[in-house]
Short mmCIF file of C-alpha atoms in Angstrom, two decimals:
data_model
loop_
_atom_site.label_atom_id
_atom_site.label_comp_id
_atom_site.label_asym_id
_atom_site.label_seq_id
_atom_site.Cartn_x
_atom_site.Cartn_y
_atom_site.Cartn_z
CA UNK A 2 -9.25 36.97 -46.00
CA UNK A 3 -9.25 33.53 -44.52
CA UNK A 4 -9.13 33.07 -40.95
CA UNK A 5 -7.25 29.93 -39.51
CA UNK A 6 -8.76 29.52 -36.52
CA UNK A 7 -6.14 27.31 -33.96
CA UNK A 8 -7.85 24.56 -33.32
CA UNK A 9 -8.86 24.52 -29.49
CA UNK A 10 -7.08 21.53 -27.89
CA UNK A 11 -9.62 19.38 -27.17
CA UNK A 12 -9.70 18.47 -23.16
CA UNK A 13 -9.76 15.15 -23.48
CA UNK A 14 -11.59 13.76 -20.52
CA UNK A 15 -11.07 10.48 -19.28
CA UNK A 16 -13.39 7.88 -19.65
CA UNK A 17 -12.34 4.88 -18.14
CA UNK A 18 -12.25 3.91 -14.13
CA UNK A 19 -10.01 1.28 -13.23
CA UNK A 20 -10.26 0.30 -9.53
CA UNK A 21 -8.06 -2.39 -7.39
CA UNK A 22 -10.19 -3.52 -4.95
CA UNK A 23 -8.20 -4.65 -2.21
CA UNK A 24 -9.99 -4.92 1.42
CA UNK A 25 -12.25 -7.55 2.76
CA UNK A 26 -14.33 -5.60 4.75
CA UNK A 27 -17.95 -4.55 4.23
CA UNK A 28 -16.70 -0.58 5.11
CA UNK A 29 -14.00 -0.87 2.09
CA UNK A 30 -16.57 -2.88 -0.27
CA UNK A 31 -19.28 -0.18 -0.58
CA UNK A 32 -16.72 2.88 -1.97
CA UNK A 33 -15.51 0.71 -5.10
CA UNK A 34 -18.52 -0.52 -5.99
CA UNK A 35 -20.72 2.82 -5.27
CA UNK A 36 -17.87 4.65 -7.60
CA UNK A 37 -18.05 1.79 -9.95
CA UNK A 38 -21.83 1.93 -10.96
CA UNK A 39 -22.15 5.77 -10.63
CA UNK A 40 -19.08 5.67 -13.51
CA UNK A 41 -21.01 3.11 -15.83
CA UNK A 42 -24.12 4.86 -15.32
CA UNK A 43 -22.23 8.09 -16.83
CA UNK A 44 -21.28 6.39 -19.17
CA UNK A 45 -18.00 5.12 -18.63
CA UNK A 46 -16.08 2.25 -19.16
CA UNK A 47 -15.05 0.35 -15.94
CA UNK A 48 -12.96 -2.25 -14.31
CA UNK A 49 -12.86 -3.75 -11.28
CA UNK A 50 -9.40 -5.83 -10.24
CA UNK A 51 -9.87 -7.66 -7.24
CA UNK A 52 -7.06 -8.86 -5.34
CA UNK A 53 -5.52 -9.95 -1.41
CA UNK A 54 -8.71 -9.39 0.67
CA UNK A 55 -10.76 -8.42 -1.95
CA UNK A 56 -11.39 -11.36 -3.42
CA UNK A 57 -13.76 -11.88 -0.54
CA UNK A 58 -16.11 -9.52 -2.22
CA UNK A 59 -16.49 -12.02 -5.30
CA UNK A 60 -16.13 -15.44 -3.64
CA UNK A 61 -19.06 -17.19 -3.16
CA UNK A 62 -18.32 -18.87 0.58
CA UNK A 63 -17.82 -14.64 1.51
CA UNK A 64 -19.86 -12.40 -0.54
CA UNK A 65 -22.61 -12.38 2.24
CA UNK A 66 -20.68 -12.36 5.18
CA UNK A 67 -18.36 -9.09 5.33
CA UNK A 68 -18.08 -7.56 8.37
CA UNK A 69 -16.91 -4.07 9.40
CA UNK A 70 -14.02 -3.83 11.94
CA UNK A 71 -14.49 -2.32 14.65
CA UNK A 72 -10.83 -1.83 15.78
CA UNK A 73 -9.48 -0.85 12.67
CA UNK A 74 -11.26 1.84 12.12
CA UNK A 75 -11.05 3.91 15.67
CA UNK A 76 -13.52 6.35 13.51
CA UNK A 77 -16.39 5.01 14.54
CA UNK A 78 -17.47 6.58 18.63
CA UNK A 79 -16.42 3.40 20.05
CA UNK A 80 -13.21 2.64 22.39
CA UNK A 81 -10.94 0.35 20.96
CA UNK A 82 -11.79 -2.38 23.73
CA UNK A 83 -15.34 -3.28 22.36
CA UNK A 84 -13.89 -4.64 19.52
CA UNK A 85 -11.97 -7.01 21.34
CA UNK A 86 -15.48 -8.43 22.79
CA UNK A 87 -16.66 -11.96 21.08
CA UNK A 88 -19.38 -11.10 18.74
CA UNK A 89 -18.86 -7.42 18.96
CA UNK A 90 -17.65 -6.70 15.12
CA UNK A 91 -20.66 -8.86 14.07
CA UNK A 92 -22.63 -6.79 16.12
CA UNK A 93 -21.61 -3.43 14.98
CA UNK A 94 -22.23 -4.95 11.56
CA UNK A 95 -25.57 -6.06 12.23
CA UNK A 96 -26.17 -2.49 13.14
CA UNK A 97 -24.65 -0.58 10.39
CA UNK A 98 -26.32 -3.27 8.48
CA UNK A 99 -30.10 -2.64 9.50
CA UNK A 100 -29.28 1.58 9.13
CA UNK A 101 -28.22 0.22 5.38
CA UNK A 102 -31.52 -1.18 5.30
CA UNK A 103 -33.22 1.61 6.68
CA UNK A 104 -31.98 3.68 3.89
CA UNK A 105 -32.61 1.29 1.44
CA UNK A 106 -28.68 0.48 0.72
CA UNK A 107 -28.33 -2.61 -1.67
CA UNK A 108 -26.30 -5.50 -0.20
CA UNK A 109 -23.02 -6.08 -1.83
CA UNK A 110 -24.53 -9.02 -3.51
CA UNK A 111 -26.97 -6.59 -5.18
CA UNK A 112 -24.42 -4.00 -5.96
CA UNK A 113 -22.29 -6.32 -7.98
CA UNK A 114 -25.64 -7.34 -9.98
CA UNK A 115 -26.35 -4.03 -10.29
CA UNK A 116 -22.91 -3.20 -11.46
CA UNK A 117 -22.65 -6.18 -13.55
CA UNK A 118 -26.11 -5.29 -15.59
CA UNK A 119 -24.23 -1.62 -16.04
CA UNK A 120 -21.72 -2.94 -17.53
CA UNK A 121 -19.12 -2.86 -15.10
CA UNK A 122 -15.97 -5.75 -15.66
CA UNK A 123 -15.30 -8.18 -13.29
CA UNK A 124 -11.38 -9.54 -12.92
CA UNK A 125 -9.94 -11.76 -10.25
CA UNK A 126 -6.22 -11.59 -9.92
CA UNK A 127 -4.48 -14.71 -10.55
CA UNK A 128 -2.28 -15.14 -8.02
CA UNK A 129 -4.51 -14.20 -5.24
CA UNK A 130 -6.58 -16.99 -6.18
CA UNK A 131 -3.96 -19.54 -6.12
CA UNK A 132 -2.81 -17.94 -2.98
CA UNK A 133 -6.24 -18.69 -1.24
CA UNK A 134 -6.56 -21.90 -2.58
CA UNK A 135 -9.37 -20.97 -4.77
CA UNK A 136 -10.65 -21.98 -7.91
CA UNK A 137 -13.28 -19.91 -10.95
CA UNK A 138 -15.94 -21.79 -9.90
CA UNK A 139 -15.63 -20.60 -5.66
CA UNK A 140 -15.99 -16.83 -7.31
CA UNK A 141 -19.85 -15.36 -8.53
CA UNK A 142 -20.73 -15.44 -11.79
CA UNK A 143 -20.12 -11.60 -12.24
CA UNK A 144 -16.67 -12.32 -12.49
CA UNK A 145 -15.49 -12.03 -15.99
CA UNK A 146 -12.09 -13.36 -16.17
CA UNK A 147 -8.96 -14.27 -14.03
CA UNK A 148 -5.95 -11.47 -14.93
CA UNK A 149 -2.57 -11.01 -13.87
CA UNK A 150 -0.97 -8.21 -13.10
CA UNK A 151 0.10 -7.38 -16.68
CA UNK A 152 -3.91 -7.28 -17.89
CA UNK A 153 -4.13 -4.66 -15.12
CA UNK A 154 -1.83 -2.53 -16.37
CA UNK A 155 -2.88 -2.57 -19.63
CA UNK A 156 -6.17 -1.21 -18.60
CA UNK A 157 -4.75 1.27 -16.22
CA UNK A 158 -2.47 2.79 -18.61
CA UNK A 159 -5.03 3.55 -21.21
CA UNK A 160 -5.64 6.90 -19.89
CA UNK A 161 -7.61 5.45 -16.70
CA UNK A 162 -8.98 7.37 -13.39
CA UNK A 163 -7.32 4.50 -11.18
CA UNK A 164 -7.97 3.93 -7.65
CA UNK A 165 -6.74 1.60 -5.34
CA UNK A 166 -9.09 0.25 -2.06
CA UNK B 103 -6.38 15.28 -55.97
CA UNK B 104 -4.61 15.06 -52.91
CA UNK B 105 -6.42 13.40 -49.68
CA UNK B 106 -5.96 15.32 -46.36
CA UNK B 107 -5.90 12.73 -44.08
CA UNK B 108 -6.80 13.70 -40.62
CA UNK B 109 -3.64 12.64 -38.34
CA UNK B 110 -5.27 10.09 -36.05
CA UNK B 111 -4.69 10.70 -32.54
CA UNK B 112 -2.40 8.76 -31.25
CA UNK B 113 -3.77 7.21 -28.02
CA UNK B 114 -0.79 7.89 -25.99
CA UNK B 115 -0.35 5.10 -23.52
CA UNK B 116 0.89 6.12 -19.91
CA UNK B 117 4.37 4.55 -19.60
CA UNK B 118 4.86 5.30 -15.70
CA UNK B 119 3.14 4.16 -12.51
CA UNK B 120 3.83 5.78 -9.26
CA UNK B 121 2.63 4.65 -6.07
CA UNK B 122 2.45 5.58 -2.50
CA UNK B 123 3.17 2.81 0.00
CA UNK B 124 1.50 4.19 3.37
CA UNK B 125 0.99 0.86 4.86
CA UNK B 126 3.26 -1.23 7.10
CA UNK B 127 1.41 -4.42 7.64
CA UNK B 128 3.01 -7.39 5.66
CA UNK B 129 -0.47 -8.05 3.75
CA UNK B 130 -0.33 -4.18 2.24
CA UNK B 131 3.27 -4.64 1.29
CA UNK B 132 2.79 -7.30 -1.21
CA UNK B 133 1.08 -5.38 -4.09
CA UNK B 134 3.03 -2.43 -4.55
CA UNK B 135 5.95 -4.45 -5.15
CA UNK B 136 3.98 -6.98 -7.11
CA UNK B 137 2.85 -3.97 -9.01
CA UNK B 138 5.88 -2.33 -9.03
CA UNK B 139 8.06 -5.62 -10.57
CA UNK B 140 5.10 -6.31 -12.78
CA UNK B 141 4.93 -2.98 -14.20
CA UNK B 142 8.98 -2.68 -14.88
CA UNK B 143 9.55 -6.11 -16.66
CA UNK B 144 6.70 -4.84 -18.69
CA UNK B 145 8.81 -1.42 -19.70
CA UNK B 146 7.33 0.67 -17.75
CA UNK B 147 9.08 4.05 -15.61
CA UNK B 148 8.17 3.03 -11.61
CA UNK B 149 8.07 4.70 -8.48
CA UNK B 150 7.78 3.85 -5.69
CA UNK B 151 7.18 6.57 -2.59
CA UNK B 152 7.06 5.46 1.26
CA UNK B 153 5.50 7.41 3.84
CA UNK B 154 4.29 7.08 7.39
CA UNK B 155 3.69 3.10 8.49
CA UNK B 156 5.42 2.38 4.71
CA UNK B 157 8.44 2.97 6.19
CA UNK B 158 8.42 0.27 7.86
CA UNK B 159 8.77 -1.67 4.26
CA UNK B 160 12.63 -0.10 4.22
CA UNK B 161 13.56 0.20 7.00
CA UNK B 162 16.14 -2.26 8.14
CA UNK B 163 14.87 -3.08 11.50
CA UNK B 164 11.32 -3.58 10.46
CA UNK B 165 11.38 -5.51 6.82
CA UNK B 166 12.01 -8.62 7.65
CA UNK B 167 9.12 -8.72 10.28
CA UNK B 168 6.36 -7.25 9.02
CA UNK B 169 2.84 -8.54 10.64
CA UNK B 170 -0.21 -9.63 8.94
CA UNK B 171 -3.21 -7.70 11.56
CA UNK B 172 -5.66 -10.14 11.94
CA UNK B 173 -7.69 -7.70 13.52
CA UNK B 174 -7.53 -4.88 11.16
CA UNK B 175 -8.63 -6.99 8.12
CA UNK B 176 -11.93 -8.87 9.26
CA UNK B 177 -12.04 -10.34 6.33
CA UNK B 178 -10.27 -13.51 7.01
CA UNK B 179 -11.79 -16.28 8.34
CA UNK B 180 -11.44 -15.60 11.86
CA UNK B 181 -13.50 -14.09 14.53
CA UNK B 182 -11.97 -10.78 15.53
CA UNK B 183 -11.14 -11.97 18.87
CA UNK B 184 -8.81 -14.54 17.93
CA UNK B 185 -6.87 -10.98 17.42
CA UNK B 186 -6.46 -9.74 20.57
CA UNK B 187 -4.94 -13.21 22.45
CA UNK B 188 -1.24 -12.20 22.62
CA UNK B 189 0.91 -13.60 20.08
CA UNK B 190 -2.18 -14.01 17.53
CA UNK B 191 -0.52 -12.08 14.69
CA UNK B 192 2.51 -13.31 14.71
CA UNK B 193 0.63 -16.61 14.49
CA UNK B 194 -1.32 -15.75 11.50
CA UNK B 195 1.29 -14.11 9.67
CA UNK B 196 3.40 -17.27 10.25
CA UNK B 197 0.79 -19.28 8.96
CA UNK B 198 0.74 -16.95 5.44
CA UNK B 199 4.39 -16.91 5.41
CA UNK B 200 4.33 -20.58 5.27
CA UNK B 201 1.93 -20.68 2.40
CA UNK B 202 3.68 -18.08 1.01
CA UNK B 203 6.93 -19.99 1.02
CA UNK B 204 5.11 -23.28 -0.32
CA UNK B 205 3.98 -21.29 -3.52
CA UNK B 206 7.31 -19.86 -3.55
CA UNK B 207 6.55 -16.68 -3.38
CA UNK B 208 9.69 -14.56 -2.10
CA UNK B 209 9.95 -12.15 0.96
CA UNK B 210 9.58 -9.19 1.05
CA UNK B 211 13.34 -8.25 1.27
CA UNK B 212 13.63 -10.28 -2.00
CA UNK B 213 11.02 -8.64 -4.06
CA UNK B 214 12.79 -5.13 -2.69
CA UNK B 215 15.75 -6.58 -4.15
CA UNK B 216 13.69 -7.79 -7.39
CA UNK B 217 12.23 -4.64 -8.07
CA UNK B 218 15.45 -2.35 -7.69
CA UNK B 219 17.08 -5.00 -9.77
CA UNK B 220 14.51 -4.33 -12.38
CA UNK B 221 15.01 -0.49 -12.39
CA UNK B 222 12.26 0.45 -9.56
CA UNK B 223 12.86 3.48 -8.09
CA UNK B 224 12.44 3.77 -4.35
CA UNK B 225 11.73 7.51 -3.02
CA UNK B 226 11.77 7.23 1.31
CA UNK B 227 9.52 10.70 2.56
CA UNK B 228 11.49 13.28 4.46
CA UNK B 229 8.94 13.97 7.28
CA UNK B 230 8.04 10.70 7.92
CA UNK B 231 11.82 9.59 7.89
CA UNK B 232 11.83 13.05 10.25
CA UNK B 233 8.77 12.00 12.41
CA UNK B 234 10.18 8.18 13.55
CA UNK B 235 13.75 9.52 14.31
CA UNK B 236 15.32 7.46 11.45
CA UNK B 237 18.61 8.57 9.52
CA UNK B 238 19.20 7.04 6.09
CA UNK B 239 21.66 4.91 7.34
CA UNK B 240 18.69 3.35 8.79
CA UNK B 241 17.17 1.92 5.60
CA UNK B 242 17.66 -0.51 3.18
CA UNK B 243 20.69 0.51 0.48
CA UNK B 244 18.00 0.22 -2.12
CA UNK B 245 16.42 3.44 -1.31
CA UNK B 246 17.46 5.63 -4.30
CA UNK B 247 17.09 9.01 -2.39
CA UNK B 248 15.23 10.67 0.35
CA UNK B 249 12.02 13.65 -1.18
CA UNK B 250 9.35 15.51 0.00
CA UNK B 251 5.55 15.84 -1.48
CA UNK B 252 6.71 18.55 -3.87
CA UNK B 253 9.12 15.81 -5.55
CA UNK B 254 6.20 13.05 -5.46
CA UNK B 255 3.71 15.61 -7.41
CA UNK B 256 6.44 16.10 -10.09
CA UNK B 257 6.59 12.66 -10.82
CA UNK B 258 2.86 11.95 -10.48
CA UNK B 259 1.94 14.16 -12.38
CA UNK B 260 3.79 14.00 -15.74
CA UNK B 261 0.98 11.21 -16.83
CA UNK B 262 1.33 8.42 -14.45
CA UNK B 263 -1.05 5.95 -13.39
CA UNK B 264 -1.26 7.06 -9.73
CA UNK B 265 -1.86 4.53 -6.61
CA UNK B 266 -2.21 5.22 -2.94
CA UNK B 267 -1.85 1.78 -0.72
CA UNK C 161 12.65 24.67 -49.29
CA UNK C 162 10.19 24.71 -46.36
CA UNK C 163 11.00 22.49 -43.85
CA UNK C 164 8.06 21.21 -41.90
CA UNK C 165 8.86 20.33 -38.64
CA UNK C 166 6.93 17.54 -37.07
CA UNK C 167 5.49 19.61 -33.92
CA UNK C 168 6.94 18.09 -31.07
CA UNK C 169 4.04 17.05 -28.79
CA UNK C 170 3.57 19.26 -25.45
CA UNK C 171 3.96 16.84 -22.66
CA UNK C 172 0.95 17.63 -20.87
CA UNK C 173 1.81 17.95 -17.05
CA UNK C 174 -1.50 17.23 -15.09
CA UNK C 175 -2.13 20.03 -13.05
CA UNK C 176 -5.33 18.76 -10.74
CA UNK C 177 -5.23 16.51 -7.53
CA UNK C 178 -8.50 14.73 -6.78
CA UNK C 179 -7.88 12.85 -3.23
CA UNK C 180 -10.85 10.19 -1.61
CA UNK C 181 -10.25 10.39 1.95
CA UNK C 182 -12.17 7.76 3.28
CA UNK C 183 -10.45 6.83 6.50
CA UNK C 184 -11.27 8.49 9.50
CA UNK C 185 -7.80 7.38 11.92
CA UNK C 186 -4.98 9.86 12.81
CA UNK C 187 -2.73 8.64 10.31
CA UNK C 188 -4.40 8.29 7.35
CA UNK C 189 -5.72 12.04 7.88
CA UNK C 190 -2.71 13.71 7.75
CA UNK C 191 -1.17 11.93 4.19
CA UNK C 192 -4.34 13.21 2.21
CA UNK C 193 -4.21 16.75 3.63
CA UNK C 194 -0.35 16.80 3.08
CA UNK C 195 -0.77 15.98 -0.33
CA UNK C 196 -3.05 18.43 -0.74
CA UNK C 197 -1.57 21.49 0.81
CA UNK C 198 1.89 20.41 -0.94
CA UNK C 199 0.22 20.66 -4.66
CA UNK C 200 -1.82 23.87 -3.63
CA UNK C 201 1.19 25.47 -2.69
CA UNK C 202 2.64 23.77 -6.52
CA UNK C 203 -0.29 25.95 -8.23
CA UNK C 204 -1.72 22.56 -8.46
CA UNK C 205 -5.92 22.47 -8.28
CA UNK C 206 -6.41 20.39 -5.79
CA UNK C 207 -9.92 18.69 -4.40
CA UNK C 208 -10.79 16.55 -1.70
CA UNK C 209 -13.70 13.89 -1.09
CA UNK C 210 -14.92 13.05 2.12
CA UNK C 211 -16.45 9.81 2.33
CA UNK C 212 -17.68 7.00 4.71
CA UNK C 213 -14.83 7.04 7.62
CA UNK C 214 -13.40 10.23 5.91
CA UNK C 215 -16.69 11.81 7.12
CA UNK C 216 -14.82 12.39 10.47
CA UNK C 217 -12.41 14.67 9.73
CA UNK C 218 -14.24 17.08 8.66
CA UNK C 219 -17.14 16.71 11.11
CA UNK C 220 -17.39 19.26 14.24
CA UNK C 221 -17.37 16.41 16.62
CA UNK C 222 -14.64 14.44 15.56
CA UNK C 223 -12.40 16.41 13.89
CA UNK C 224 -10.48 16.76 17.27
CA UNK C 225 -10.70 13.49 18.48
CA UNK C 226 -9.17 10.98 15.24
CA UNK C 227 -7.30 8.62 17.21
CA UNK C 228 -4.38 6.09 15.47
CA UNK C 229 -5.33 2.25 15.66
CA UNK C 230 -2.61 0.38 17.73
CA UNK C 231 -4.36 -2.51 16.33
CA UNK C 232 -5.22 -1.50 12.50
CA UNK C 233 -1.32 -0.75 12.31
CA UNK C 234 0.57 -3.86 12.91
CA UNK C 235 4.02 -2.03 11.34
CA UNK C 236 4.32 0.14 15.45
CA UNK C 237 6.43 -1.84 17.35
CA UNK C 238 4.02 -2.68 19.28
CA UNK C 239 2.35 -6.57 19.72
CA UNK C 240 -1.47 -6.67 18.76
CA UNK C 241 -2.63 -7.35 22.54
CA UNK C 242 -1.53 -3.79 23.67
CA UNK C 243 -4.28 -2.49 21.34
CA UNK C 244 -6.76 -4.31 23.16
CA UNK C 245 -5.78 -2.52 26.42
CA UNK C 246 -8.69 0.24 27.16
CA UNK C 247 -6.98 3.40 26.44
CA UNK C 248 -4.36 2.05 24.77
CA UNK C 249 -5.30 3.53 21.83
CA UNK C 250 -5.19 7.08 23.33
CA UNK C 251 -2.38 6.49 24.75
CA UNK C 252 -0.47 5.43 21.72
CA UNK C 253 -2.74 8.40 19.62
CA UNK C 254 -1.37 11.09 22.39
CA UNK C 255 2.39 9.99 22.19
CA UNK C 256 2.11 10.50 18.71
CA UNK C 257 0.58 13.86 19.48
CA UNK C 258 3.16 14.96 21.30
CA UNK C 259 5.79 14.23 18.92
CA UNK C 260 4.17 15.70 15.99
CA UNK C 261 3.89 18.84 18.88
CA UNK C 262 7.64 18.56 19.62
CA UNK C 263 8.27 18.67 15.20
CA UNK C 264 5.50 21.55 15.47
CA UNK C 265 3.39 19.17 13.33
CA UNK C 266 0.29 21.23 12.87
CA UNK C 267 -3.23 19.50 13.96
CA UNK C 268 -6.25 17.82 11.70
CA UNK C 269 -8.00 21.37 12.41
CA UNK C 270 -4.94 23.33 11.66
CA UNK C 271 -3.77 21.44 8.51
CA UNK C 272 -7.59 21.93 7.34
CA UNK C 273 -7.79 25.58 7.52
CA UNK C 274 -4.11 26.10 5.97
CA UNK C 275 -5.38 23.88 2.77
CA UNK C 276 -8.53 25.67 2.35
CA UNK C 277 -6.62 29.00 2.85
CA UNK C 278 -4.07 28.01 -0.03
CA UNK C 279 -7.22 27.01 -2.52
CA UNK C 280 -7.72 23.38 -1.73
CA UNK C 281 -11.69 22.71 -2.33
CA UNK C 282 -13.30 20.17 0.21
CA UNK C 283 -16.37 18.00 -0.69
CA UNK C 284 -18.77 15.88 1.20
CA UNK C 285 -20.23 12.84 0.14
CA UNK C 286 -23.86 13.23 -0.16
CA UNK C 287 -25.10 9.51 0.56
CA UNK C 288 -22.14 9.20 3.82
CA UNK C 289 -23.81 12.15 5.28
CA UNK C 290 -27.29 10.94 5.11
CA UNK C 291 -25.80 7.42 6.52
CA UNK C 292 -24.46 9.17 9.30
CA UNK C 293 -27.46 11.08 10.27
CA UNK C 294 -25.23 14.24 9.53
CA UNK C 295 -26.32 17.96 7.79
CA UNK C 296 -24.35 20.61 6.40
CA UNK C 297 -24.33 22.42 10.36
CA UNK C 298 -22.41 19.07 11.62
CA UNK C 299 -19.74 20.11 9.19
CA UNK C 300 -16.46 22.21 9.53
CA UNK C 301 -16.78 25.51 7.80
CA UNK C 302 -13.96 24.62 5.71
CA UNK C 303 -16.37 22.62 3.45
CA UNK C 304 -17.50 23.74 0.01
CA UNK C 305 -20.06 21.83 -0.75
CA UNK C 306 -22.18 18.57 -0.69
CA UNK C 307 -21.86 16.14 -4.08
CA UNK C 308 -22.28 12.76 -5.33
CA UNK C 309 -20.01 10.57 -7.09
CA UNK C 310 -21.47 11.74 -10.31
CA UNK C 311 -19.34 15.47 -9.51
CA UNK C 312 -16.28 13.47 -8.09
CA UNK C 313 -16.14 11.75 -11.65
CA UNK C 314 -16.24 14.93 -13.42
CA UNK C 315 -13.68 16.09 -11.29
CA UNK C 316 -11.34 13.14 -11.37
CA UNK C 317 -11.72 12.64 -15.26
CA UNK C 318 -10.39 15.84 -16.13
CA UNK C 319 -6.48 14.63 -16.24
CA UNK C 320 -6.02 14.65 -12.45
CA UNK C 321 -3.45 12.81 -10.46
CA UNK C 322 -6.19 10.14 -8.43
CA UNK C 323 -5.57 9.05 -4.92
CA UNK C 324 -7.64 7.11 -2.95
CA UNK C 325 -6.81 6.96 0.88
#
């Protein structure tokens, strides 16, 4: 007697990560890019769309100069008055900064290599750059290509874990 | 002989994008609609869900003056500071909306318009509506209806690529 | 004469929830857990992921202090300046307070131990707690366990609805 086993569905688990990065600001640059590398290192295919603020993570003038606000993030133990100080989100940078270095943290300059050499696509929305006046050549050389909206989409809809920063 | 061939598996593309608008500055109001348009002219089922400060994106006395926080995004070119001198924001966002109006790009009362016209759907959430003391008479007429969470899971979850901004 | 009818294909409803919370304000604490204890109640599997700012609402010492940014939140009526006013964010942060006490709006604590009591797993990022100096005893109860982004993948590529907040 035969036995027709029902085939077990197969969970089909995702395998793609598409991420919109979308802050300026060295606190919202780390997540993407930690999530990003972790994901290629597991083997997974992953995209990176970078659009409104952050394009300042792959413009060249920016890259090394994010800073961490202060006031908008009333997280931190701090009343909201020392960010209104001159200097003072620079300073709170500078010290997040040198506890990053304590503990070894890559800049973000280092974690886009990283991610880059793991595989990890780079895309810079189109408008965004026209918006900010920018041109291919202002961005690092990580970035792959220049996408619209549509190109995003595409990717995203292909049975993607998407995030938006 | 006959040849069995193994159905391939049809690699189903997600046709629906739902996204949570939680933000009421004018900066975080762009791409969900951009989104949102791009994703309908392309075919695509979209949703669109506000909650807490997204209210402020339909609501009638808050759309058309939204405000770019030049304090909250550090990214910008500007030392935080520049923030806090009274009538800073307003400043900066004026200066966006004026390069916003040079590449043409429309308010964001038009794209609400463009998007509904496109078939957006736009879901306002019953405790935040609730929590600010707001009726629906007190929103845009292109709000389709007025749900809670339970609603929002139902439509995230039938396969949609899922955003929170 | 058989008729084989073409099995219609199962439309797969997602039943997971995998939420980021990475903000650590007032207002972007309560969206995540809301979410959360919406889809538990659903049936839903539901799993949160405490990271960087996120850290905070689910550490002892902060849990009952998240304060709303008059400044990260341009959408209050409310110009930027006011934010810079010491206090001004507690002030704003306890008028909000009371009105979510007035709508018996439970508290960050509160809304924590109803989600874990309805099922909703919480996880802490392991490289945000070593950044912060923090150990497992700094941490509410509530939490499950400690894991990397390696675990959150696994979780959020099983066919879960993705949020990042």
């Amino acid at each position: 007697m035969q036995t027709l086993e029902k085939e077990k569905p197969v969970q089909s688990k995702r395998n793609r990560l598409v991420i919109v990065c979308s802050k300026g600001s060295l606190d919202m640059a780390y997540p993407p890019l930690m999530l990003a590398t972790t994901a290629a290192a597991m083997g997974m295919e992953v995209h990176l769309y970078f659009t409104f603020w952050g394009m300042n993570m792959i413009t060249k003038k920016t890259i090394d100069s994010l800073k961490i606000s202060p006031v908008g993030n009333p997280a931190p133990p701090m009343p909201n008055i020392l960010g209104m100080i001159p200097g003072m989100s620079s300073m709170v940078t500078s010290m997040m900064t040198k506890k990053m270095q304590k503990m070894k943290m890559p800049s973000i300059r280092e974690m886009i290599a990283t991610a880059k050499e793991s595989g990890v696509k780079f895309h810079a929305c189109s408008p965004s750059l026209n918006m900010m006046g920018l041109t291919k050549d202002d961005l690092v050389p990580e970035v792959d290509d220049i996408i619209g909206a549509t190109t995003y989409h595409d990717l995203a809809s292909e049975d993607a874990i998407t995030l938006f920063v």
